[in-house]
Amino acid sequence: QSVLTQPPSASGTPGQSVTISCSGSSFNIGSNTVNWYQKLPGTAPKLLIYSNNQRPSGVPDRFSGSKSGTSASLAISGLQSEDEADYYCAAWDDILNGVVFGGGTKLTVL
Amino acid sequence: QVQLHESGPGLVKPSETLSLTCTVSGGSISSYYWNWIRQPPGKGLEWIGYIYYSGSTNYNPTLNSRVTISLDTSKNQFSLKLSSVTAADTAVYYCARRLPRTPQYCSGRSCPLAFDIWGQGTMVTVSS
């Protein structure tokens, strides 16, 4: 069982918007920033969002992140077929003294 | 363009030590944190630990007693050793670089522990 909780699945149709949640505690999300990764099958994870809401160079502005209290969200607007992937949230955990990941959310573009 | 490449045996016997190396090309290994992360088949990502270019380390407490991460700056490589492996250690192992601790990414003294560059991953199976 993962320290950070994500819904196992999410879906949407092309052009729609979808939001993926990530729930933690005061020891991780509540006191540290959240990062999001996109993982396509057979490829390495790709950093999508760091520091709650910052996009690395090259990541489309269709992807956005937010954090409130002990929860964070990844929003994807204008869904495209190539967005079909697994998405993981991650944060530092002050109790475990390490990085913890969510269990991942499989996004299906219908 | 910095690139990472994992190498090592794809099959390890139970109770033995898993050894992997990550070669950093296109840039220096200095001034960064270097990480190992794994993904068991059908499961999520798990952080294993990191090493700073100075040699300081931090490991996932669930693996702490079995993990050693080391650095060879002369070869621009860092390595992972995981002892007493079992089938539960079967996974794709990734090496990854932490985002640079520069003003571009940090807010004051707070810098994100996010992984911006990853190797392609290497599958390691633990089986007799």
CSV table of C-alpha atoms in Angstrom, one decimal:
chain,number,residue,atom,x,y,z
A,1,GLN,CA,0.0,0.0,0.0
A,2,SER,CA,1.4,3.4,-1.1
A,3,VAL,CA,1.9,6.3,1.3
A,4,LEU,CA,0.3,8.6,-1.1
A,5,THR,CA,-3.2,7.7,-2.3
A,6,GLN,CA,-4.3,8.0,-5.9
A,7,PRO,CA,-7.4,6.7,-7.7
A,8,PRO,CA,-6.3,3.6,-9.7
A,9,SER,CA,-8.0,4.8,-12.9
A,10,ALA,CA,-9.3,7.9,-14.7
A,11,SER,CA,-10.8,8.4,-18.1
A,12,GLY,CA,-11.9,11.1,-20.5
A,13,THR,CA,-12.6,11.7,-24.2
A,14,PRO,CA,-10.4,13.7,-26.5
A,15,GLY,CA,-10.7,17.4,-25.8
A,16,GLN,CA,-12.1,16.9,-22.3
A,17,SER,CA,-10.4,17.8,-19.1
A,18,VAL,CA,-9.5,15.3,-16.3
A,19,THR,CA,-8.2,15.7,-12.8
A,20,ILE,CA,-6.1,13.2,-10.9
A,21,SER,CA,-6.0,13.5,-7.1
A,22,CYS,CA,-3.2,12.6,-4.7
A,23,SER,CA,-3.8,12.4,-1.0
A,24,GLY,CA,-1.2,12.3,1.7
A,25,SER,CA,-0.6,13.5,5.2
A,26,SER,CA,1.0,16.4,7.1
A,27,PHE,CA,4.3,14.6,7.0
A,28,ASN,CA,4.6,14.5,3.2
A,29,ILE,CA,2.2,16.6,1.0
A,30,GLY,CA,1.3,18.8,4.0
A,31,SER,CA,4.9,20.0,4.5
A,32,ASN,CA,6.7,19.4,1.3
A,33,THR,CA,6.1,20.0,-2.4
A,34,VAL,CA,4.6,17.6,-4.8
A,35,ASN,CA,5.9,16.3,-8.1
A,36,TRP,CA,4.1,14.5,-10.9
A,37,TYR,CA,5.4,12.0,-13.4
A,38,GLN,CA,3.9,10.5,-16.6
A,39,LYS,CA,4.8,7.0,-17.5
A,40,LEU,CA,4.1,5.5,-20.8
A,41,PRO,CA,4.4,1.7,-21.2
A,42,GLY,CA,7.9,0.5,-21.7
A,43,THR,CA,9.4,3.9,-21.2
A,44,ALA,CA,11.0,5.7,-18.3
A,45,PRO,CA,8.9,8.1,-16.2
A,46,LYS,CA,8.9,11.7,-17.3
A,47,LEU,CA,8.7,14.7,-15.0
A,48,LEU,CA,5.5,16.6,-15.6
A,49,ILE,CA,5.2,18.9,-12.7
A,50,TYR,CA,7.6,19.9,-9.9
A,51,SER,CA,7.1,22.1,-6.8
A,52,ASN,CA,3.3,21.6,-6.9
A,53,ASN,CA,2.7,23.6,-10.0
A,54,GLN,CA,5.8,24.2,-12.0
A,55,ARG,CA,6.3,22.7,-15.5
A,56,PRO,CA,9.7,21.7,-16.8
A,57,SER,CA,10.7,23.1,-20.1
A,58,GLY,CA,8.9,21.3,-22.9
A,59,VAL,CA,5.8,20.2,-20.9
A,60,PRO,CA,2.7,21.5,-22.5
A,61,ASP,CA,0.6,24.0,-20.5
A,62,ARG,CA,-2.3,21.6,-20.8
A,63,PHE,CA,-0.8,20.0,-17.7
A,64,SER,CA,-1.1,21.8,-14.5
A,65,GLY,CA,-0.7,21.0,-10.8
A,66,SER,CA,-2.1,22.3,-7.5
A,67,LYS,CA,-1.8,21.6,-3.8
A,68,SER,CA,-4.1,22.3,-0.9
A,69,GLY,CA,-3.3,21.1,2.6
A,70,THR,CA,-2.5,17.4,2.4
A,71,SER,CA,-3.8,16.8,-1.1
A,72,ALA,CA,-2.6,17.6,-4.6
A,73,SER,CA,-4.1,17.4,-8.0
A,74,LEU,CA,-2.9,17.1,-11.6
A,75,ALA,CA,-5.2,18.6,-14.2
A,76,ILE,CA,-5.0,17.7,-17.9
A,77,SER,CA,-7.0,19.8,-20.3
A,78,GLY,CA,-7.7,19.2,-24.0
A,79,LEU,CA,-7.1,15.5,-23.6
A,80,GLN,CA,-5.2,13.8,-26.4
A,81,SER,CA,-4.8,10.2,-27.2
A,82,GLU,CA,-1.1,10.4,-26.4
A,83,ASP,CA,-1.9,11.4,-22.8
A,84,GLU,CA,-3.0,7.8,-22.2
A,85,ALA,CA,-0.4,6.7,-19.6
A,86,ASP,CA,0.1,6.1,-15.9
A,87,TYR,CA,0.5,9.2,-13.7
A,88,TYR,CA,2.3,9.2,-10.4
A,89,CYS,CA,2.5,11.8,-7.6
A,90,ALA,CA,5.5,12.0,-5.3
A,91,ALA,CA,6.7,13.9,-2.3
A,92,TRP,CA,9.3,13.9,0.4
A,93,ASP,CA,8.1,12.2,3.7
A,94,ASP,CA,9.5,13.7,6.8
A,95,ILE,CA,8.8,10.6,8.9
A,96,LEU,CA,10.2,8.0,6.5
A,97,ASN,CA,12.9,10.5,5.5
A,98,GLY,CA,12.6,9.5,1.9
A,99,VAL,CA,10.7,10.0,-1.3
A,100,VAL,CA,7.2,8.4,-1.4
A,101,PHE,CA,5.2,7.8,-4.5
A,102,GLY,CA,1.5,7.4,-5.1
A,103,GLY,CA,0.3,4.0,-6.4
A,104,GLY,CA,-0.3,5.5,-9.8
A,105,THR,CA,-3.4,6.4,-11.9
A,106,LYS,CA,-4.0,4.8,-15.2
A,107,LEU,CA,-5.5,7.4,-17.6
A,108,THR,CA,-7.6,6.1,-20.5
A,109,VAL,CA,-8.5,8.3,-23.3
A,110,LEU,CA,-11.8,6.9,-24.7
B,1,GLN,CA,22.3,16.6,-23.3
B,2,VAL,CA,22.8,14.5,-20.2
B,3,GLN,CA,21.9,10.9,-20.6
B,4,LEU,CA,21.8,8.0,-18.1
B,5,HIS,CA,22.3,4.3,-18.9
B,6,GLU,CA,21.8,1.4,-16.5
B,7,SER,CA,23.8,-1.8,-16.9
B,8,GLY,CA,24.1,-5.0,-15.0
B,9,PRO,CA,22.9,-8.6,-14.9
B,10,GLY,CA,19.3,-9.3,-15.8
B,11,LEU,CA,19.1,-12.4,-13.6
B,12,VAL,CA,20.1,-12.7,-10.0
B,13,LYS,CA,19.7,-15.7,-7.7
B,14,PRO,CA,17.8,-15.5,-4.5
B,15,SER,CA,20.0,-14.5,-1.4
B,16,GLU,CA,22.7,-13.1,-3.7
B,17,THR,CA,23.5,-9.4,-4.3
B,18,LEU,CA,22.0,-7.4,-7.1
B,19,SER,CA,24.6,-5.0,-8.7
B,20,LEU,CA,23.8,-2.3,-11.2
B,21,THR,CA,25.7,0.6,-12.6
B,22,CYS,CA,24.4,3.9,-14.1
B,23,THR,CA,26.7,5.7,-16.5
B,24,VAL,CA,26.3,9.4,-16.9
B,25,SER,CA,27.1,10.8,-20.3
B,26,GLY,CA,26.9,14.3,-21.7
B,27,GLY,CA,27.6,16.0,-18.4
B,28,SER,CA,29.5,15.7,-15.1
B,29,ILE,CA,28.4,13.7,-12.2
B,30,SER,CA,29.5,16.5,-9.9
B,31,SER,CA,27.1,18.8,-8.1
B,32,TYR,CA,24.0,16.6,-8.4
B,33,TYR,CA,22.1,14.0,-6.4
B,34,TRP,CA,21.9,10.6,-8.2
B,35,ASN,CA,19.0,8.3,-7.4
B,36,TRP,CA,17.8,4.7,-7.9
B,37,ILE,CA,14.1,4.0,-8.3
B,38,ARG,CA,12.4,0.7,-9.2
B,39,GLN,CA,9.1,-0.6,-10.4
B,40,PRO,CA,8.0,-4.2,-9.8
B,41,PRO,CA,5.9,-5.8,-12.5
B,42,GLY,CA,2.4,-4.5,-12.4
B,43,LYS,CA,3.1,-2.2,-9.4
B,44,GLY,CA,4.0,1.4,-8.8
B,45,LEU,CA,7.3,3.3,-8.4
B,46,GLU,CA,9.5,2.9,-5.3
B,47,TRP,CA,12.4,5.2,-4.5
B,48,ILE,CA,15.5,3.2,-3.4
B,49,GLY,CA,17.9,6.0,-2.4
B,50,TYR,CA,20.3,8.7,-3.5
B,51,ILE,CA,23.9,9.6,-3.4
B,52,TYR,CA,25.3,13.2,-3.6
B,53,TYR,CA,28.4,13.8,-5.6
B,54,SER,CA,30.2,14.4,-2.2
B,55,GLY,CA,29.4,10.8,-1.3
B,56,SER,CA,26.7,11.4,1.2
B,57,THR,CA,23.7,8.9,0.9
B,58,ASN,CA,20.1,8.5,1.9
B,59,TYR,CA,18.2,5.2,1.6
B,60,ASN,CA,14.6,4.1,1.7
B,61,PRO,CA,14.2,2.9,5.3
B,62,THR,CA,12.4,-0.2,4.1
B,63,LEU,CA,15.5,-1.2,2.2
B,64,ASN,CA,18.1,0.5,4.3
B,65,SER,CA,19.9,-2.5,5.7
B,66,ARG,CA,20.3,-4.1,2.2
B,67,VAL,CA,21.2,-1.1,0.1
B,68,THR,CA,24.5,0.5,-0.8
B,69,ILE,CA,24.8,3.3,-3.4
B,70,SER,CA,28.3,4.4,-4.4
B,71,LEU,CA,30.0,6.8,-6.8
B,72,ASP,CA,32.9,6.7,-9.1
B,73,THR,CA,33.6,10.2,-10.3
B,74,SER,CA,36.5,9.1,-12.5
B,75,LYS,CA,34.2,7.0,-14.6
B,76,ASN,CA,31.2,9.3,-14.2
B,77,GLN,CA,29.2,6.4,-12.8
B,78,PHE,CA,27.2,5.5,-9.7
B,79,SER,CA,26.2,2.1,-8.6
B,80,LEU,CA,23.5,0.2,-6.6
B,81,LYS,CA,24.1,-2.9,-4.6
B,82,LEU,CA,21.1,-4.7,-3.0
B,83,SER,CA,21.9,-7.7,-0.9
B,84,SER,CA,20.0,-10.8,0.1
B,85,VAL,CA,17.5,-10.4,-2.8
B,86,THR,CA,14.2,-12.3,-3.0
B,87,ALA,CA,11.6,-12.6,-5.7
B,88,ALA,CA,10.1,-9.4,-4.3
B,89,ASP,CA,13.1,-7.5,-5.6
B,90,THR,CA,12.2,-8.4,-9.2
B,91,ALA,CA,11.7,-5.1,-10.9
B,92,VAL,CA,12.7,-2.6,-13.6
B,93,TYR,CA,15.5,-0.5,-12.0
B,94,TYR,CA,15.9,3.1,-13.1
B,95,CYS,CA,18.7,5.6,-12.3
B,96,ALA,CA,17.6,9.2,-12.2
B,97,ARG,CA,19.1,12.7,-11.6
B,98,ARG,CA,17.5,15.1,-9.1
B,99,LEU,CA,16.6,18.5,-10.5
B,100,PRO,CA,19.5,20.8,-10.1
B,101,ARG,CA,19.6,22.8,-6.9
B,102,THR,CA,19.8,26.1,-8.7
B,103,PRO,CA,17.8,29.3,-8.2
B,104,GLN,CA,15.9,28.4,-11.4
B,105,TYR,CA,14.2,25.5,-9.5
B,106,CYS,CA,14.5,26.4,-5.9
B,107,SER,CA,12.5,28.7,-3.7
B,108,GLY,CA,14.9,30.2,-1.2
B,109,ARG,CA,16.7,27.2,0.4
B,110,SER,CA,13.9,24.8,-0.5
B,111,CYS,CA,14.6,22.7,-3.6
B,112,PRO,CA,12.3,20.1,-5.0
B,113,LEU,CA,13.4,16.5,-4.9
B,114,ALA,CA,12.1,15.8,-8.3
B,115,PHE,CA,13.8,13.6,-10.9
B,116,ASP,CA,14.3,15.3,-14.3
B,117,ILE,CA,16.5,12.9,-16.2
B,118,TRP,CA,16.0,9.1,-16.1
B,119,GLY,CA,17.8,6.1,-17.6
B,120,GLN,CA,15.8,3.8,-19.8
B,121,GLY,CA,15.5,1.2,-17.1
B,122,THR,CA,16.8,-2.3,-16.8
B,123,MET,CA,14.8,-5.4,-15.9
B,124,VAL,CA,16.2,-7.5,-13.1
B,125,THR,CA,14.7,-10.9,-12.3
B,126,VAL,CA,15.4,-12.7,-9.1
B,127,SER,CA,15.1,-16.4,-9.7
B,128,SER,CA,17.0,-19.6,-9.2
